[in-house]
Coordinates of N, CA and C and ligand atoms in Angstrom, one line a residue:
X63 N 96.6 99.5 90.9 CA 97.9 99.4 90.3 C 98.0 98.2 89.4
X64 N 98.7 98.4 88.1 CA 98.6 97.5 87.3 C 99.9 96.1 87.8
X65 N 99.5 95.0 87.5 CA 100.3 93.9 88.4 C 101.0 93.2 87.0
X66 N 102.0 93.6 86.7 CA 102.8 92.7 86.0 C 103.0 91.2 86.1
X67 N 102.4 90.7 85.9 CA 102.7 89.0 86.6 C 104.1 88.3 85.8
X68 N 104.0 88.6 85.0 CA 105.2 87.9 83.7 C 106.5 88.1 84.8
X69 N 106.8 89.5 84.8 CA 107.9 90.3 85.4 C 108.3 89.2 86.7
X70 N 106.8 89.2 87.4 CA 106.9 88.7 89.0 C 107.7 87.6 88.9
X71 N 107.2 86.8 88.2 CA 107.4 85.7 87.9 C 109.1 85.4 87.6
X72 N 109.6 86.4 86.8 CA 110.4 86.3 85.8 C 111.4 86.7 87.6
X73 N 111.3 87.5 88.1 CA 112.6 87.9 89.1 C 112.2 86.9 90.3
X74 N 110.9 86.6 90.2 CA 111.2 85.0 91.0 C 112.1 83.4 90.7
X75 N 112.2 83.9 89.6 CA 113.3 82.7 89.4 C 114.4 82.5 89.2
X76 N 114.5 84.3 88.7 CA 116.0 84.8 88.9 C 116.4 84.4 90.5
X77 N 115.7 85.0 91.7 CA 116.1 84.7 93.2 C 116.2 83.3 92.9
X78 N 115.4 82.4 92.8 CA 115.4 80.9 93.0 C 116.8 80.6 92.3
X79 N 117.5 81.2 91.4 CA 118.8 80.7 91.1 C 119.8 81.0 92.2
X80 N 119.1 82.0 93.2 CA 120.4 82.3 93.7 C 120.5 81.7 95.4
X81 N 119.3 80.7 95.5 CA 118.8 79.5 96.5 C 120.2 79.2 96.9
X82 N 120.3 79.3 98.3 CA 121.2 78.6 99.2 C 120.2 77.4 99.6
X83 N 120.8 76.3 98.8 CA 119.4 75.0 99.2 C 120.4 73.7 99.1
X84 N 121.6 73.7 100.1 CA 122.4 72.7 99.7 C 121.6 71.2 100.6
X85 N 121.1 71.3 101.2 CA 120.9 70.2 102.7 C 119.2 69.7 101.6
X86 N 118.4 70.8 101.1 CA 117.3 69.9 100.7 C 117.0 70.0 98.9
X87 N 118.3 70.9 98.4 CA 118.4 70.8 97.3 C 116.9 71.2 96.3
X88 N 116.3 72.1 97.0 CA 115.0 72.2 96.9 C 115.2 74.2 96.7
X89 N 115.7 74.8 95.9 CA 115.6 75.8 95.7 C 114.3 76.7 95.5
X90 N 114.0 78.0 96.3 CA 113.0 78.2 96.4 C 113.2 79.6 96.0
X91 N 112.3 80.3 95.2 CA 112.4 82.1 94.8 C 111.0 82.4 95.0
X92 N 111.1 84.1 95.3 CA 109.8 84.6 95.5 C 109.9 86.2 95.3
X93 N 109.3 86.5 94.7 CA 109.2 87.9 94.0 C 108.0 88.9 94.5
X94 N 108.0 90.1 95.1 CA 106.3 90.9 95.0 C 106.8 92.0 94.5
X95 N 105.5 92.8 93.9 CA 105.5 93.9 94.0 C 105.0 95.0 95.2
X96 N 105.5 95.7 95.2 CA 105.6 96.5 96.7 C 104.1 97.9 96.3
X97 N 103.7 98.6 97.5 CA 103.2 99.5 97.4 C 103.1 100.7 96.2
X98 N 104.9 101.5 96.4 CA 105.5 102.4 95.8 C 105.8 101.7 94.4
X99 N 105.3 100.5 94.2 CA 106.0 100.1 92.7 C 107.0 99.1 92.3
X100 N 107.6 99.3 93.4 CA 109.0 98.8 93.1 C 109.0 97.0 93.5
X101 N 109.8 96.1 93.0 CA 109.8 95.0 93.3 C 111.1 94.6 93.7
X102 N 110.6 93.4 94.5 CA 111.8 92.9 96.0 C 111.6 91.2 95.6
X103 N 112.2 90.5 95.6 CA 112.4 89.3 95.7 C 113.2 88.4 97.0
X104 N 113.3 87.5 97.3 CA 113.9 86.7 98.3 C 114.0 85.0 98.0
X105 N 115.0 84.2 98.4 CA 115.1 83.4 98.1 C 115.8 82.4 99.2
X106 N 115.5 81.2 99.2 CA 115.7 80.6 100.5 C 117.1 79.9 100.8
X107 N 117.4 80.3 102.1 CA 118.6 79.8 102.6 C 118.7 79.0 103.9
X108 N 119.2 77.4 103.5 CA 119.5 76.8 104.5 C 121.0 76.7 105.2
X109 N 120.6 76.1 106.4 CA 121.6 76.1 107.9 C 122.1 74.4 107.6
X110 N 123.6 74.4 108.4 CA 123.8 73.2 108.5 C 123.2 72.7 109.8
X111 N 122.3 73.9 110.7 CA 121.5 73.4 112.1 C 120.4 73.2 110.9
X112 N 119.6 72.1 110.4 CA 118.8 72.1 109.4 C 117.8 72.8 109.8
X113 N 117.3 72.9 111.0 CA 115.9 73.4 111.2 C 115.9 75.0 111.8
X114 N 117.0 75.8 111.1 CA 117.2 77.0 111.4 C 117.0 77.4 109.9
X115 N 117.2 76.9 108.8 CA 116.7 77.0 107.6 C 116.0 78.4 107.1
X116 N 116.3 79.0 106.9 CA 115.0 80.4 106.4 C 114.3 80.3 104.9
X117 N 113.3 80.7 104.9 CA 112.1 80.1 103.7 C 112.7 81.8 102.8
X118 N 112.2 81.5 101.8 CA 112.7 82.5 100.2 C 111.4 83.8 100.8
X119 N 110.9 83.4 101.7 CA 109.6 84.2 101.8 C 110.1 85.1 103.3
X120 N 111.0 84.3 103.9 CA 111.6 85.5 105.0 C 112.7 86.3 104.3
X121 N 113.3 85.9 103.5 CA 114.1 87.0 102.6 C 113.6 88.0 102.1
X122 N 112.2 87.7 101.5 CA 111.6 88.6 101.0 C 111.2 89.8 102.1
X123 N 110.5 89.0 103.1 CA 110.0 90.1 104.2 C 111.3 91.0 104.8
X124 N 112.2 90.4 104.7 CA 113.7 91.1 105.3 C 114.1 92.0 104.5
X125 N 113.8 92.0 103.0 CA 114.3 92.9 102.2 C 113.3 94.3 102.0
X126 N 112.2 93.5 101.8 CA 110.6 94.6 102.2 C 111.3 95.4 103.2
X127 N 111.2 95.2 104.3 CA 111.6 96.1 105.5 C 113.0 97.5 105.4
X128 N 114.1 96.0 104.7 CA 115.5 96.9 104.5 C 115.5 97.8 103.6
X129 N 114.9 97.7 102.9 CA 114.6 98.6 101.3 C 113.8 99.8 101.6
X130 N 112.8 100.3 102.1 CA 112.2 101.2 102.9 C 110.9 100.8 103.3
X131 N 110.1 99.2 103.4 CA 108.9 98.8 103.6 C 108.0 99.0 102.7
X132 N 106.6 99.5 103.0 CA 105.7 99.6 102.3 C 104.8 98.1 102.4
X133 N 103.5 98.0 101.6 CA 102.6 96.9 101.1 C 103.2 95.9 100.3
X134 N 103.2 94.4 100.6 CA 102.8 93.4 99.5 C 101.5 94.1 98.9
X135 N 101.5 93.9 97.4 CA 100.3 93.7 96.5 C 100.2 92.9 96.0
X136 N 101.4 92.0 95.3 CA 101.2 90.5 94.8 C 102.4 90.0 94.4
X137 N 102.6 89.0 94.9 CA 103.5 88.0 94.8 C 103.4 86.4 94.2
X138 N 104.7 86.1 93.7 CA 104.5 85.1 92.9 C 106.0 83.9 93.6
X139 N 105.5 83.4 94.0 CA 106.9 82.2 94.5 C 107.1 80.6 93.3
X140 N 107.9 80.6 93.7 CA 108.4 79.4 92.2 C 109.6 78.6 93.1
X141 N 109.7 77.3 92.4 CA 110.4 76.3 92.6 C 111.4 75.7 91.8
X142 N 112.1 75.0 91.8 CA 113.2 74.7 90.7 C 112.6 74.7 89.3
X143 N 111.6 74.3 88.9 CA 111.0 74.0 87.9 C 110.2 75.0 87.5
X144 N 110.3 76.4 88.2 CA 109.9 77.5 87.8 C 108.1 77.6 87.9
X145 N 107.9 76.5 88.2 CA 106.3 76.7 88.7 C 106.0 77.4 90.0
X146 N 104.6 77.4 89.7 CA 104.0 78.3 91.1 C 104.0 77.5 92.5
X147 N 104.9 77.8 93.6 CA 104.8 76.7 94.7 C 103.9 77.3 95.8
X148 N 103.3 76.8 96.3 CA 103.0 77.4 97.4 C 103.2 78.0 99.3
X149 N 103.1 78.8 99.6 CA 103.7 79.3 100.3 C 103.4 78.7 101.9
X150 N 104.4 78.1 102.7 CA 104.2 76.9 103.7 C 103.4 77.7 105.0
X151 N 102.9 77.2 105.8 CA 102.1 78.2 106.8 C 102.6 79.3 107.6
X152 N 103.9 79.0 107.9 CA 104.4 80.0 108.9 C 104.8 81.6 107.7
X153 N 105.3 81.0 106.3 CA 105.2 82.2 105.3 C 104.3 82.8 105.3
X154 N 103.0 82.1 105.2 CA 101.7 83.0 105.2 C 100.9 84.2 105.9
X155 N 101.6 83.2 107.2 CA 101.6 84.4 108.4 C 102.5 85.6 108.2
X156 N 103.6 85.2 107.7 CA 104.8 86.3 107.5 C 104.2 87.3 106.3
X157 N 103.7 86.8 105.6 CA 102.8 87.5 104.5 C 102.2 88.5 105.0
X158 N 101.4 87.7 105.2 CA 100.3 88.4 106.1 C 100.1 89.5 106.7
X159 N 101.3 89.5 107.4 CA 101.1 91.3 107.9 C 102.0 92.2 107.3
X160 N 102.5 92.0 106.4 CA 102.6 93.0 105.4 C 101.8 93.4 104.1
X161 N 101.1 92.4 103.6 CA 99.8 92.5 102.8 C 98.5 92.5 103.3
X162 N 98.1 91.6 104.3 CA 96.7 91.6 104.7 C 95.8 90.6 104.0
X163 N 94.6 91.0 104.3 CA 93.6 89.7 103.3 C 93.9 90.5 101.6
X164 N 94.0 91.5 101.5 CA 94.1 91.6 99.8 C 95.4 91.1 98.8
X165 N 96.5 91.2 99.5 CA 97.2 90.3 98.9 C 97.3 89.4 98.2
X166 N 97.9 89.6 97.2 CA 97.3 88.6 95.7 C 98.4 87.4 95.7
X167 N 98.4 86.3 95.5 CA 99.3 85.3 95.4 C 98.5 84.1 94.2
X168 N 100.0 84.4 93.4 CA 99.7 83.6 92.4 C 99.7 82.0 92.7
X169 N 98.4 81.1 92.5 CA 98.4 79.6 92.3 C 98.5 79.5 90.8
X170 N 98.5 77.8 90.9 CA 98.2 77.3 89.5 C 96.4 77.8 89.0
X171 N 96.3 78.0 89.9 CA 94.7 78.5 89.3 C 94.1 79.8 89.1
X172 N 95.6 80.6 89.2 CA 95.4 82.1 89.0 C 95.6 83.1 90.3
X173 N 95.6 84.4 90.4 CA 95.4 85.1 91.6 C 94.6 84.9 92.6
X174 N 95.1 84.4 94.0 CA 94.6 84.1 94.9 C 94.8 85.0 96.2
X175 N 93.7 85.8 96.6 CA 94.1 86.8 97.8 C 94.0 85.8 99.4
X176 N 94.9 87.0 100.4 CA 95.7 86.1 101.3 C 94.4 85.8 102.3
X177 N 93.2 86.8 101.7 CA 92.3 86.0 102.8 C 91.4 84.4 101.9
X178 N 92.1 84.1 101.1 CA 91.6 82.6 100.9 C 92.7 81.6 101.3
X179 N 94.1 82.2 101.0 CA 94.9 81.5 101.9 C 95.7 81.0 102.9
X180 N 95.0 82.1 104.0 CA 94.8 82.3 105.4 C 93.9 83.2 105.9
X181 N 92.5 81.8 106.0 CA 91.5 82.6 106.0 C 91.6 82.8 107.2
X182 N 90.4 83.8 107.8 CA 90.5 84.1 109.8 C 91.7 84.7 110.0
X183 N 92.8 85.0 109.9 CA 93.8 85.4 110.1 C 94.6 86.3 111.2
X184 N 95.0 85.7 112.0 CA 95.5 86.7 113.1 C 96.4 87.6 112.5
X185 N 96.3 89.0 112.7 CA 97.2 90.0 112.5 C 97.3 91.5 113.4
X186 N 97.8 92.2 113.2 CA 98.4 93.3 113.9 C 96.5 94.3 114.8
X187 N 95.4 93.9 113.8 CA 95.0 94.3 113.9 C 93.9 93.7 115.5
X188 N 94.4 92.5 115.8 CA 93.7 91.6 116.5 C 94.8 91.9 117.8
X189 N 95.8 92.7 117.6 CA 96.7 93.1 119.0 C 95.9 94.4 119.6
X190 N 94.9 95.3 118.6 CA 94.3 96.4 119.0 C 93.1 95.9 120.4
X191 N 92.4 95.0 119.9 CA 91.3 94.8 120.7 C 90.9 94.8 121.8
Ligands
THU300 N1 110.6 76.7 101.4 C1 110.5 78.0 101.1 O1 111.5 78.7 100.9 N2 109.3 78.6 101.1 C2 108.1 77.9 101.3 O2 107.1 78.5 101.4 C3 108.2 76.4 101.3 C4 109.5 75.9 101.6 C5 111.9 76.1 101.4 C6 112.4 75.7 102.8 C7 113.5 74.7 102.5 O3 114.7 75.4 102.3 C8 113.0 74.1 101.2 O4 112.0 74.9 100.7 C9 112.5 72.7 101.4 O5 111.5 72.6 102.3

């Protein structure tokens, strides 16, 4: 599947405008392309319980699901500054079991799949055993 990255990019920053980020002012967006094609973004929303906070990357997974599911194939997350941020550990996991190790995630150093950045990876498939 051909991966638009510009696009990704571009409706990840769109979400990051629309950052509920009043407590750390730290606006967060994140964009993938899905299985079927289609692209879902999410963007982060903080609690005045500060540590109830939800990452741009549980929006995304929330929308993935509401929208009809399917695969991550590749995602791109961005920060006020519209650069590439990286995705904090417990997102990765959240990643993770909807993409797997092939999942593409854009760094500053180009497309990075999820098994370099969660390598060993506990997932759905490690409940079979
Ligand atoms: N944040 C995300 O939305 N995704 C990440 O992967 C890293 C951190 C958010 C959480 C919090 O609202 C803000 O960035 C500052 O930590």
């Amino acid at each position: 599947m051909q991966i638009e990255w510009d696009s990704l990019h571009e409706q990840a920053k769109i979400a990051m405008a629309k950052a509920y980020a009043p407590y750390s002012k730290f606006p967060v967006g994140v964009a993938a392309l899905i299985s079927d094609g289609r692209i879902i973004s999410g963007c982060n929303v903080e609690n005045a319980s500060y540590g109830l906070g939800l990452c741009a990357e549980c929006g995304l997974v929330s929308n993935l699901i509401a929208s009809g599911g399917g695969r991550l194939i590749a995602a791109v997350c961005v920060g006020a500054d519209g650069n590439f941020l990286s995705p904090c550990g417990r997102c990765r996991q959240l990643l993770f079991e909807h993409g797997g190790n092939d999942l593409l995630f854009m760094t500053p150093d180009g497309p990075a799949p999820m098994s370099k950045l969660l390598p060993w990876a506990f997932g759905p498939d490690d409940l079979t055993q």
